[in-house]
Coordinates of C-alpha atoms and ligand atoms in Angstrom, one line a residue:
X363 CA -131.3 -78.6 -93.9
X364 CA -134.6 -78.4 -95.6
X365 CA -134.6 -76.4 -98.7
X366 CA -135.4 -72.9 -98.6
X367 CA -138.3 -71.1 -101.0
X368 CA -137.1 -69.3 -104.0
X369 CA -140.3 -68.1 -105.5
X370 CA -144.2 -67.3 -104.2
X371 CA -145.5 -71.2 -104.1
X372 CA -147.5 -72.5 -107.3
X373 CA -150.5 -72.4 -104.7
X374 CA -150.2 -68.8 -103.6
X375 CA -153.8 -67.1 -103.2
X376 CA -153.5 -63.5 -104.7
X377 CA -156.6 -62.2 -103.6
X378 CA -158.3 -59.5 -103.0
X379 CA -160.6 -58.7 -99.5
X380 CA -163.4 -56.9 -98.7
X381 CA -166.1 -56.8 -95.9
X382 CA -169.6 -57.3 -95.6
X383 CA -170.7 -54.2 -94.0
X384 CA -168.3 -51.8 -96.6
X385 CA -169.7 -53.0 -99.6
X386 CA -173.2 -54.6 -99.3
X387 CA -175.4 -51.8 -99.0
X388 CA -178.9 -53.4 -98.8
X389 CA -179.3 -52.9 -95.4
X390 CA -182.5 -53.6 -94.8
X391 CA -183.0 -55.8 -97.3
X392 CA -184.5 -60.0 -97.5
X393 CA -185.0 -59.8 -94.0
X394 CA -181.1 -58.1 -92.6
X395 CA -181.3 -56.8 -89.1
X396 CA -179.3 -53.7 -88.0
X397 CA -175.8 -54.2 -87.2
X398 CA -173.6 -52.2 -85.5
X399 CA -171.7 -51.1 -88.7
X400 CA -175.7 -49.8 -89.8
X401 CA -175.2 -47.0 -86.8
X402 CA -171.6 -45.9 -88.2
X403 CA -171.8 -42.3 -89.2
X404 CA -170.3 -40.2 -91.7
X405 CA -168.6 -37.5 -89.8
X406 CA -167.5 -34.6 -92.4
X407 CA -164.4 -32.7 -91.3
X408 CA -163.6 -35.1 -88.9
X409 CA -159.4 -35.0 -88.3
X410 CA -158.6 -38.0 -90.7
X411 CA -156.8 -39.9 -87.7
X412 CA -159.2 -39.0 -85.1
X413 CA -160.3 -42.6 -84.5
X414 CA -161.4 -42.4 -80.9
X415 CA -164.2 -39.9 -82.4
X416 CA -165.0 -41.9 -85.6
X417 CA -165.7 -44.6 -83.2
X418 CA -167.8 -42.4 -80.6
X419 CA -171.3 -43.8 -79.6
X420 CA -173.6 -42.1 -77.3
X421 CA -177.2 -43.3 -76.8
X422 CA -178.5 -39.9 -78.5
X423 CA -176.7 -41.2 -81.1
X424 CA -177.5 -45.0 -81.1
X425 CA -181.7 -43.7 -80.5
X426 CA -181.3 -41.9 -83.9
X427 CA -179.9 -44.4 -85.8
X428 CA -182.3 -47.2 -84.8
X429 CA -185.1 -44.9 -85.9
X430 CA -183.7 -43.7 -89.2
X431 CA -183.9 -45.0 -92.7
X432 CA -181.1 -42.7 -93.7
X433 CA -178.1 -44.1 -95.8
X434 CA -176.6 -40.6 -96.5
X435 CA -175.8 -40.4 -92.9
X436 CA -175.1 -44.2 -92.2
X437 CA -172.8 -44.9 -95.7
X438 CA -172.4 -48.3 -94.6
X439 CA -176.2 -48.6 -94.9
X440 CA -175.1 -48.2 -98.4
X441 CA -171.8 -49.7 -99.5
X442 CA -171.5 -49.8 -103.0
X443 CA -174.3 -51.9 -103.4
X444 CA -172.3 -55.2 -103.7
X445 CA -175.1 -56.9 -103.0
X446 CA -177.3 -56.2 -106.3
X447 CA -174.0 -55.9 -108.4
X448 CA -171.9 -59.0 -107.1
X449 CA -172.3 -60.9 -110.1
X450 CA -170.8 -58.4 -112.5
X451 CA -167.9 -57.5 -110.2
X452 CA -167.2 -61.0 -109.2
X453 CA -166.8 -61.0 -113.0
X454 CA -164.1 -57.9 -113.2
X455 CA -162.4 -59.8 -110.4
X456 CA -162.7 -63.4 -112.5
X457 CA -161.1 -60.9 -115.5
X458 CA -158.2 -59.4 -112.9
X459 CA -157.6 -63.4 -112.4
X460 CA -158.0 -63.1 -109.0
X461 CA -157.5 -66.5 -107.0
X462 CA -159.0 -66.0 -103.8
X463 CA -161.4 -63.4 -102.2
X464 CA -161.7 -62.9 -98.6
X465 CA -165.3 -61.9 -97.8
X466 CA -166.9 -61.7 -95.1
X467 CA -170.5 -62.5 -94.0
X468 CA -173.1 -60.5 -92.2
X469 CA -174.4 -61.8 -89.1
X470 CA -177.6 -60.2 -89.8
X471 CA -178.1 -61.5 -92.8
X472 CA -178.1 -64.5 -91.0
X473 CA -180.0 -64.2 -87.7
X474 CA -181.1 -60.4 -87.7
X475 CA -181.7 -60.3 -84.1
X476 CA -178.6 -62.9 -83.4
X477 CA -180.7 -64.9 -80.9
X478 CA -182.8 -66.6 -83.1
X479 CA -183.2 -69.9 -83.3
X480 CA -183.8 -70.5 -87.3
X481 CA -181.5 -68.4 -90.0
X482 CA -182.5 -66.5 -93.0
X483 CA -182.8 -68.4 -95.9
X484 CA -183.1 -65.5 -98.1
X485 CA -179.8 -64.1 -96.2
X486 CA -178.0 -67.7 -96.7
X487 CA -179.5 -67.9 -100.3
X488 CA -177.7 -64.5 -101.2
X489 CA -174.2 -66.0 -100.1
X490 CA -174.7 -69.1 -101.7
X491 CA -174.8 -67.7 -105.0
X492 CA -172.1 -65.0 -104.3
X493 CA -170.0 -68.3 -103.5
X494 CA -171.4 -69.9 -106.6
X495 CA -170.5 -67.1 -108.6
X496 CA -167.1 -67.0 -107.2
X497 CA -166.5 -70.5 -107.5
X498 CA -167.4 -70.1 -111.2
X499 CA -164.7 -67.7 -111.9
X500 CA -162.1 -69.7 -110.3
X501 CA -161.9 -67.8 -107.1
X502 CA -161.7 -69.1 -103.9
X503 CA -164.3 -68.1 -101.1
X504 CA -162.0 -67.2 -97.9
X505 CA -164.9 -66.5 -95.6
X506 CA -164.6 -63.8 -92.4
X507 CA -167.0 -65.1 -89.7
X508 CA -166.7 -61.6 -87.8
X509 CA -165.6 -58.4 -89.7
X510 CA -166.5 -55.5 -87.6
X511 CA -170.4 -56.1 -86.9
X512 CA -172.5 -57.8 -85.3
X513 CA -177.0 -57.3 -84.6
X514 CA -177.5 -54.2 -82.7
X515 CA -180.3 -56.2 -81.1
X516 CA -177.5 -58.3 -79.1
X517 CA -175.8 -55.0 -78.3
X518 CA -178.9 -53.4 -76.4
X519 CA -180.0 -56.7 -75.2
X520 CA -176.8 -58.5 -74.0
X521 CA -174.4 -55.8 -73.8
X522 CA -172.7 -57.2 -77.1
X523 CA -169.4 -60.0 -76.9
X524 CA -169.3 -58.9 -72.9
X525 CA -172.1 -61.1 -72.3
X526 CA -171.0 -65.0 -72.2
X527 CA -174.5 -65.7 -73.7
X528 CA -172.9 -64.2 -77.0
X529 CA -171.0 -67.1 -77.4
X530 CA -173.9 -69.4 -77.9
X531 CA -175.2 -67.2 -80.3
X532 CA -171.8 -67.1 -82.7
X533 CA -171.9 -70.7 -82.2
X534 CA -175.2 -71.2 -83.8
X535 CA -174.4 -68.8 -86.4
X536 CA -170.8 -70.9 -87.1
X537 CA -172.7 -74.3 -87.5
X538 CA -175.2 -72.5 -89.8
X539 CA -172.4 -71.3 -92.0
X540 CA -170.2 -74.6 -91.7
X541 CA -172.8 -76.8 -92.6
X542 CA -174.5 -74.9 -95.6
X543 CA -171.2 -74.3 -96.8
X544 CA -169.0 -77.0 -96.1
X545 CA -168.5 -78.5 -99.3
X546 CA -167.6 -75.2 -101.3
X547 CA -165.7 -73.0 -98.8
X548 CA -162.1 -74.6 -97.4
X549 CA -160.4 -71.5 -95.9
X550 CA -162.3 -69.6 -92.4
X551 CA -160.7 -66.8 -90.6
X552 CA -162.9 -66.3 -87.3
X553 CA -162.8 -62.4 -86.1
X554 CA -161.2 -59.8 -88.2
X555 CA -158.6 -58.0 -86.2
X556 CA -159.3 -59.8 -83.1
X557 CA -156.8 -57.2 -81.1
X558 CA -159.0 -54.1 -81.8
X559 CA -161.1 -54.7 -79.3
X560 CA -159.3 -53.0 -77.2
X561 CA -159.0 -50.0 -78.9
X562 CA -162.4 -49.8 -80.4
X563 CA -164.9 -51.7 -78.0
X564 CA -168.4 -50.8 -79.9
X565 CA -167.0 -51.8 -83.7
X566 CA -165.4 -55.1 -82.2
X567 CA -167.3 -55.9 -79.8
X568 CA -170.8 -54.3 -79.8
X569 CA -169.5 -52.8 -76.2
X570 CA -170.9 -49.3 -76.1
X571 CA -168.5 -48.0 -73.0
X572 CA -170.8 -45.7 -71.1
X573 CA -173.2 -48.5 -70.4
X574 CA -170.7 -50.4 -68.2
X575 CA -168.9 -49.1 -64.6
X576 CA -165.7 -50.8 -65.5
X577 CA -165.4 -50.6 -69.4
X578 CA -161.8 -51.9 -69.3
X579 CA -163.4 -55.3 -67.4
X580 CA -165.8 -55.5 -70.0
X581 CA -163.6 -55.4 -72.8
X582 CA -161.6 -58.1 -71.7
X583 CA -164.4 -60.2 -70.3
X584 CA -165.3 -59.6 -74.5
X585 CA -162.1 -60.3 -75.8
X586 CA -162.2 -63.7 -73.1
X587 CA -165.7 -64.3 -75.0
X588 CA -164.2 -63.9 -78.8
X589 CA -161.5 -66.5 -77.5
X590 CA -163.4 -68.9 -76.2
X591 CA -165.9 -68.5 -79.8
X592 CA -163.2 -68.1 -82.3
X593 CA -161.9 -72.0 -80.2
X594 CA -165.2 -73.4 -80.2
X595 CA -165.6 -72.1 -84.0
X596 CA -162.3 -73.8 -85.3
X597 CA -163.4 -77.2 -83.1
X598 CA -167.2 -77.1 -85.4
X599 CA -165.1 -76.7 -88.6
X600 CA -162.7 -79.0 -87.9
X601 CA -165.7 -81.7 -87.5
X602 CA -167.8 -80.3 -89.9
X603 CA -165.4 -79.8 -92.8
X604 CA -162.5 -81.7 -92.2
X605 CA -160.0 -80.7 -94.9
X606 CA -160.9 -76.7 -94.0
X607 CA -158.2 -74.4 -92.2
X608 CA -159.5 -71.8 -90.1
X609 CA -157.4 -69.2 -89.2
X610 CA -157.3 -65.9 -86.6
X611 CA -156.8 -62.6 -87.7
X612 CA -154.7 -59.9 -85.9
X613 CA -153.7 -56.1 -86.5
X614 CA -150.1 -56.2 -87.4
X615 CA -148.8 -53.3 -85.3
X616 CA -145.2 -53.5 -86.0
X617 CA -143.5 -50.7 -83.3
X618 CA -140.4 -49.1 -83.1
X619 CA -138.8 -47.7 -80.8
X620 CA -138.1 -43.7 -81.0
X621 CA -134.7 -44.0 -79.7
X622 CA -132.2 -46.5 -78.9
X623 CA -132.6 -45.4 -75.2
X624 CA -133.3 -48.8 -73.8
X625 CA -137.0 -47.4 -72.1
X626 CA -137.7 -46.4 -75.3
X627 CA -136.5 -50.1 -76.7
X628 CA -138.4 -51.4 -73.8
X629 CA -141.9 -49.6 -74.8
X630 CA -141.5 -50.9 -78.5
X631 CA -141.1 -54.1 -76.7
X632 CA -144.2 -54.2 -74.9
X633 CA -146.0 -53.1 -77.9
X634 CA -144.7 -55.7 -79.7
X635 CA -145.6 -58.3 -77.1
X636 CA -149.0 -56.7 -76.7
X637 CA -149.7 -57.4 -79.9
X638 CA -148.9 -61.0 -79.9
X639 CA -150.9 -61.8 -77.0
X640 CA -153.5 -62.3 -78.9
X641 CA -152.2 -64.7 -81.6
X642 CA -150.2 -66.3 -78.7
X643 CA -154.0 -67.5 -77.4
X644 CA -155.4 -68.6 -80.4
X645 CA -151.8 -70.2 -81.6
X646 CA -150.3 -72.0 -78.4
X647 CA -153.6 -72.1 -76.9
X648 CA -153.4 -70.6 -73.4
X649 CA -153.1 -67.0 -72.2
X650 CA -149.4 -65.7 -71.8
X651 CA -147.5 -65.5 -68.6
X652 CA -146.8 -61.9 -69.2
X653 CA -150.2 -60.5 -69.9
X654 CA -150.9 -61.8 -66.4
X655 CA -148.8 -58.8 -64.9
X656 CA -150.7 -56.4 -66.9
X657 CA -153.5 -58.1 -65.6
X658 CA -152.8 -57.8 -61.9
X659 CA -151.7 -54.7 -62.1
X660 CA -155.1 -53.3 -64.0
X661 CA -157.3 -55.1 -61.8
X662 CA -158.6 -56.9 -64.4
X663 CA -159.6 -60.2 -63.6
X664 CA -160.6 -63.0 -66.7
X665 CA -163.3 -65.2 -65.5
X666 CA -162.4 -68.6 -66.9
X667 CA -165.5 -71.2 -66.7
X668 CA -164.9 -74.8 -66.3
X669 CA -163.4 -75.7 -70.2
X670 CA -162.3 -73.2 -71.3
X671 CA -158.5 -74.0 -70.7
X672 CA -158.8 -77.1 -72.5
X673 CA -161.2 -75.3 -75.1
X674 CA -158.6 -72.9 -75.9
X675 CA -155.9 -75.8 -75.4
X676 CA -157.3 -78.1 -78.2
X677 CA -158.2 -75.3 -80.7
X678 CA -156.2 -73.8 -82.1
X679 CA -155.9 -72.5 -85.7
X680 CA -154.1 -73.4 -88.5
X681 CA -152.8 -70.2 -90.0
X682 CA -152.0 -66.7 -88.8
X683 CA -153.9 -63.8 -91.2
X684 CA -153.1 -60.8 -90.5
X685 CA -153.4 -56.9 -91.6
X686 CA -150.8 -54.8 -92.6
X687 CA -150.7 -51.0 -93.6
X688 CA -147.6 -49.3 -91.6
X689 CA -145.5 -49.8 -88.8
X690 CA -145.6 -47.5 -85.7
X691 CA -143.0 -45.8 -83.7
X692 CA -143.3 -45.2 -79.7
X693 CA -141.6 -43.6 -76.8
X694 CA -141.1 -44.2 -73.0
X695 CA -142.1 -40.4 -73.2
X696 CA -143.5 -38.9 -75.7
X697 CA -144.4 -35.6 -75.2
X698 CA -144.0 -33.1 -77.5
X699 CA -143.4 -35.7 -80.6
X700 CA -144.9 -35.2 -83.8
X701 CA -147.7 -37.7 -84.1
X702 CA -149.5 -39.2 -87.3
X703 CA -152.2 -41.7 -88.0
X704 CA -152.2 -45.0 -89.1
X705 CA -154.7 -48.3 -89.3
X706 CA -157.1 -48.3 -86.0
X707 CA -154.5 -46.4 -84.0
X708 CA -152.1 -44.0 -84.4
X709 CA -148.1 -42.9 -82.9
X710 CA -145.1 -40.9 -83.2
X711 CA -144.2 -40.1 -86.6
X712 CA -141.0 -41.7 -87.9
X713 CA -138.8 -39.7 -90.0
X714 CA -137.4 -42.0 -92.4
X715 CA -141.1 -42.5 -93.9
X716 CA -143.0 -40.9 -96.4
X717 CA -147.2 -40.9 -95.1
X718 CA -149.8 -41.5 -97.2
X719 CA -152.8 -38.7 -98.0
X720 CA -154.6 -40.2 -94.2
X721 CA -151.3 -39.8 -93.2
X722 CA -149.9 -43.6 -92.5
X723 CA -146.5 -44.1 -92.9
X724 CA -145.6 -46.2 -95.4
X725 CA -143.0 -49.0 -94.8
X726 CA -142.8 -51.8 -96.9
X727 CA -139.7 -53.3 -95.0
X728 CA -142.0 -53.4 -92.3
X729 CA -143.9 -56.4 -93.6
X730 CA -140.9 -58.2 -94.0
X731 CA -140.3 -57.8 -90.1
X732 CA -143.7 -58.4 -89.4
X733 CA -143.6 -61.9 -91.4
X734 CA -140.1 -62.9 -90.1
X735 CA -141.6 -61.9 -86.1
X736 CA -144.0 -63.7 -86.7
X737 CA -143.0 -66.9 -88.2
X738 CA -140.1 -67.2 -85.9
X739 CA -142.4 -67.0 -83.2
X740 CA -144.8 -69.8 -84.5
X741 CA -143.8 -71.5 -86.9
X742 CA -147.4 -71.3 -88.8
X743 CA -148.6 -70.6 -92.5
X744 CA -149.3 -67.0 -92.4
X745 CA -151.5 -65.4 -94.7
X746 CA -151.8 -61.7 -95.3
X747 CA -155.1 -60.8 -95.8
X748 CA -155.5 -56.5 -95.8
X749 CA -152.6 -54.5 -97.1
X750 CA -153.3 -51.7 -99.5
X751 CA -153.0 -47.7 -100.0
X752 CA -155.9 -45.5 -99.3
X753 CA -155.9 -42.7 -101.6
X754 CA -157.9 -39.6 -103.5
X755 CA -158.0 -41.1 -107.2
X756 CA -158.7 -38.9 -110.0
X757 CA -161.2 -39.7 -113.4
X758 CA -159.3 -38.2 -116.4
X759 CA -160.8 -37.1 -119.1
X760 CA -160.3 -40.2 -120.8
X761 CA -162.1 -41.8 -118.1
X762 CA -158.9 -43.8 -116.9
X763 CA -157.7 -43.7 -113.4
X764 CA -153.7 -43.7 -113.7
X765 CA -152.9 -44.9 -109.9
X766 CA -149.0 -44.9 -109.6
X767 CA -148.9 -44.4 -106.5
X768 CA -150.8 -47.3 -105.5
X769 CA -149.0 -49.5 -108.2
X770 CA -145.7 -48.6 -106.4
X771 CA -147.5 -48.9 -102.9
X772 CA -147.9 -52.5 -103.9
X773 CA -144.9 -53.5 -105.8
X774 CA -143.1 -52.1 -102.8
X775 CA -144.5 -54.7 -100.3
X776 CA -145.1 -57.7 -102.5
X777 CA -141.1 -57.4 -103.0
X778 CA -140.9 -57.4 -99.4
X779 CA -143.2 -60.5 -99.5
X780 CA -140.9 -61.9 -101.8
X781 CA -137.6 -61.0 -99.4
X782 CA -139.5 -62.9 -96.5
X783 CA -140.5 -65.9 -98.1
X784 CA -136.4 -65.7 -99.3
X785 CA -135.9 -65.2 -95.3
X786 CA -138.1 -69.1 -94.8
X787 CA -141.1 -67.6 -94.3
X788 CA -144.7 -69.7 -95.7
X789 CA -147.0 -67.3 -96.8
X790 CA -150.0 -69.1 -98.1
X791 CA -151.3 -66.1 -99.5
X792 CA -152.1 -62.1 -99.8
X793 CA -155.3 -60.5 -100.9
X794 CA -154.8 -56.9 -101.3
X795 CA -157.3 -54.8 -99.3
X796 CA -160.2 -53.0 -100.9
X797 CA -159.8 -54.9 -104.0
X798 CA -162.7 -52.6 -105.6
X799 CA -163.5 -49.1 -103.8
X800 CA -165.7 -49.3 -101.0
X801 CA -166.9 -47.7 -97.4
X802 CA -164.4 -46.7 -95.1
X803 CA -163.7 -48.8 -91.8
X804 CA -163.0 -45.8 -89.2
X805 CA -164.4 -42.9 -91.2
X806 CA -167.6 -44.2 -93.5
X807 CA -165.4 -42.0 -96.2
X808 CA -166.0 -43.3 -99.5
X809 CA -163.1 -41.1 -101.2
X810 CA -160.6 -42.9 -99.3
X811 CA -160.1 -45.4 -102.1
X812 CA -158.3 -48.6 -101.9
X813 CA -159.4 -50.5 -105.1
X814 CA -158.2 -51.3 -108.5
X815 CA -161.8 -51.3 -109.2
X816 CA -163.2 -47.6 -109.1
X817 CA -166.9 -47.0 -108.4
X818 CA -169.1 -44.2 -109.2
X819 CA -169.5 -42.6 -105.7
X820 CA -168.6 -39.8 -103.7
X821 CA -168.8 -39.4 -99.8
X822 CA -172.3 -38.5 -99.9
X823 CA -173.9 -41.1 -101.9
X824 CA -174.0 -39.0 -105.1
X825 CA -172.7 -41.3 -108.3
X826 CA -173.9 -43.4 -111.0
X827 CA -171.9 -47.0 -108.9
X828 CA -170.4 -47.4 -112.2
X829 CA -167.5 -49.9 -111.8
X830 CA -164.4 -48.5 -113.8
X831 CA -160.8 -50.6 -114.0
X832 CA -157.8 -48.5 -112.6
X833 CA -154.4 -48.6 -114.0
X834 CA -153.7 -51.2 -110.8
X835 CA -155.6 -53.5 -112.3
X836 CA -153.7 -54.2 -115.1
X837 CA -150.4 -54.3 -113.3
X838 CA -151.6 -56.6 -110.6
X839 CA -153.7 -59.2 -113.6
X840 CA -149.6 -59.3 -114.7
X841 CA -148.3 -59.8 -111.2
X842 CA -150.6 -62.8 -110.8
X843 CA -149.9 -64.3 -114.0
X844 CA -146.0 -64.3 -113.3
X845 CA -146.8 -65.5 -110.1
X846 CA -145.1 -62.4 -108.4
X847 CA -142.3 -62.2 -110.2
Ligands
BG6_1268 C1 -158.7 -52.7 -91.3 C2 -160.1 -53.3 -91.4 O1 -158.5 -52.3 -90.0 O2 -158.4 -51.6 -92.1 C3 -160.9 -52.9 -92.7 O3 -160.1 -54.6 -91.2 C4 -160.6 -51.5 -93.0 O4 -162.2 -53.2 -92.4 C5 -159.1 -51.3 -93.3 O5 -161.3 -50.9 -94.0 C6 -158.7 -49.9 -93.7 O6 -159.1 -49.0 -92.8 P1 -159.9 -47.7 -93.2 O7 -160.3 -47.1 -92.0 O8 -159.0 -46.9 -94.1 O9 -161.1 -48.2 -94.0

């Protein structure tokens, strides 16, 4: 029997993660086109879990923000100005003793339009010294080749990923990034959250749903066309840098059921299954005989060209990254059930579990399910890369931020991490989401804090960006250090 892990590997990557389009800012700077995340709004007052209207695009909408050069109302536009500042916070993160950061790069740094034939230099020059500066702190670059935007000019062109052409453009933009970077960055994840697509077409996948008859169709033809890229970008990477891993990234959406009533059990079930359809593609390589049904029975029909079975087949990834924030409960029927929030979608509100201020249950034992599911599925390195609490922080007087409640937010699921890895489980990694404040995902909020590094900012762009350590930081510099124990 082969021995079983006692403690978090010598190797472990304690990170941190954080996205191109949340903390940047510069959005029109060296040459950047306009990505989708550049048309996100700020909607004040908006319900906190009212995704489906966070992630609302109508062409009024879209026509405005092309012709504005408004960050108040665009926050993304903003950040929190990462890209002028990255040195010194790289530094705070070299001090935190960080090993890895997971970063992601803008595809419109890059080719501003997408369909370009020649990158950016000054957009490739600003990540090569963001790696440089990483590297020389001892933190190693994980690099996001998708994280929630893409050039609006592929959107209104190409109808965003539901245009096959799409592909050709990611391509290009993989080989850029492979080859500039090939001999300082070992560890690629290719779409963030691959699985949201279907629950939030236009920040996935640049599909603005009014624009198409069959919206459902053209989500999956996008999701099809992510596939097929996210295979074609582990088969460059795996040529290009041959002692790289490339992994996928899914939305852990861990669902119980309400009841023990077996429909119940059975709708849990299907969530469940749901969710790993899309690791089952990028992990065993072909699409699932059960999604099939689903298929048939939507009418939904995926138009495979010649390759792509043996494209899918022959590439796929390494390791399994994943996001975790809560666990879900749902019902063969659930009318009338309290409901609550929780990341990118939302369900019936289990009891048993305290919520956090955005109102996502907290359930650390939950990760430990979600690593066991999936490692008894697959049997691959997993990696979790976005787990974190979104809160209100307060400045004291003092000017120190005492964060308990994220403190015990994290103890809470590293000891789970700790129980699964006990359980057989190989985690390569974790890197805590939000490592310093930044931009919202769903709401452009900048009060919904996740960092152990405060900035200076308040929803509507007022603050000095001042970077400030919170309590958090301390505790997690002394997690790392013991290695998580
Ligand atoms: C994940 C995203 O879904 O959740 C991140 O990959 C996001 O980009 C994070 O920021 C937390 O969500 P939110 O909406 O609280 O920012």
């Amino acid at each position: 029997m082969s021995e079983v892990m006692r403690n978090f590997p010598n190797e472990f990557l304690w990170g941190g993660a954080i996205a191109a389009n949340q903390v940047e800012g510069a959005w029109n700077i060296d040459g950047k086109g306009i990505s989708t995340a550049d048309i996100a709004t700020y909607k004040k007052n908006l319900s906190k879990g009212d995704y489906a209207k966070h992630n609302a695009v109508d062409e009024q909408q879209i026509k405005d923000a092309m012709a504005s050069v408004s960050t108040d109302e665009y926050p993304k536009r903003r950040g929190i100005d990462f890209y002028h500042r990255y040195k010194d916070d790289v530094a705070l993160m070299g001090q935190l003793g960080i090993k890895a950061l997971r970063f992601s790069i803008a595809w419109t740094r890059i080719y501003p339009h997408g369909d370009e034939t020649q990158p950016n230099e000054a957009g490739l020059a600003y990540y090569d010294r963001l790696i440089d500066a990483l590297i020389e702190q001892n933190i190693t670059p994980v690099v996001t080749l998708s994280h929630y935007e893409m050039p609006m000019h592929l959107v209104n062109k190409y109808g965003g990923w539901s245009s096959r052409q799409v592909v050709g453009f990611f391509e290009r933009l993989c080989v850029t990034l492979f080859e500039r970077y090939k001999e300082k960055v070992k560890y690629w994840i290719t779409f963030n959250e691959i699985d949201s697509i279907v629950r939030h077409p236009f920040s996935s996948g640049g599909i603005i749903p009014h624009r198409f008859e069959n919206v459902e169709q053209a989500v999956y033809d996008g999701l099809h066309h992510q596939f097929i890229a996210s295979a074609i970008a582990v088969k460059h990477c795996k040529e290009i840098i041959p002692d790289a891993q490339i992994g996928c990234m899914l939305t852990s959406l861990l669902t119980y059921p309400h009841t023990c009533n077996p429909d119940d059990v059975f709708a849990a079930h299907w969530n469940n299954q749901f969710n790993y359809f899309f690791t089952d593609v990028q992990v065993r390589g072909a699409y699932p005989k059960y999604i099939q049904r689903y298929f048939n029975d939507k009418g939904i029909e995926i138009k495979l060209e010649e390759g792509d079975e043996a494209l899918l087949y022959n590439n796929t990834v390494d390791f399994i990254s994943f996001s975790y924030y809560n666990s879900f409960v749902t019902s063969a029927d659930s009318e009338g059930l309290e409901t609550v929030s929780g990341n990118t979608m939302g369900g019936i509100k289990n009891p048993y579990l305290p919520v956090s201020e955005w109102g996502w249950q907290i359930d650390p034992l939950g990760l430990r399910i979600a690593l066991n599911n999936l490692y008894s599925r697959y049997q691959k390195p997993l990696f979790i890369v976005e787990n974190g609490l979104g809160a209100y922080d307060k400045v004291e007087d003092d000017g120190s931020i005492i964060d308990d409640y994220r403190i015990q937010y994290l103890r809470a699921h590293i000891e789970q991490m700790h129980e699964a890895i006990l359980d057989g489980v190989e985690l390569m990694g974790y890197t805590l989401w939000g490592i310093i404040d930044l931009i919202s995902y769903s709401s452009s909020e900048m009060e919904k804090r996740y960092g152990l590094i405060y900035v200076d900012q308040d929803n509507d762009g007022n603050g000095t960006l001042e970077r400030k350590v919170k309590k958090s930081f301390s505790w997690y510099k002394n997690v790392i250090e013991d290695n998580g124990l």
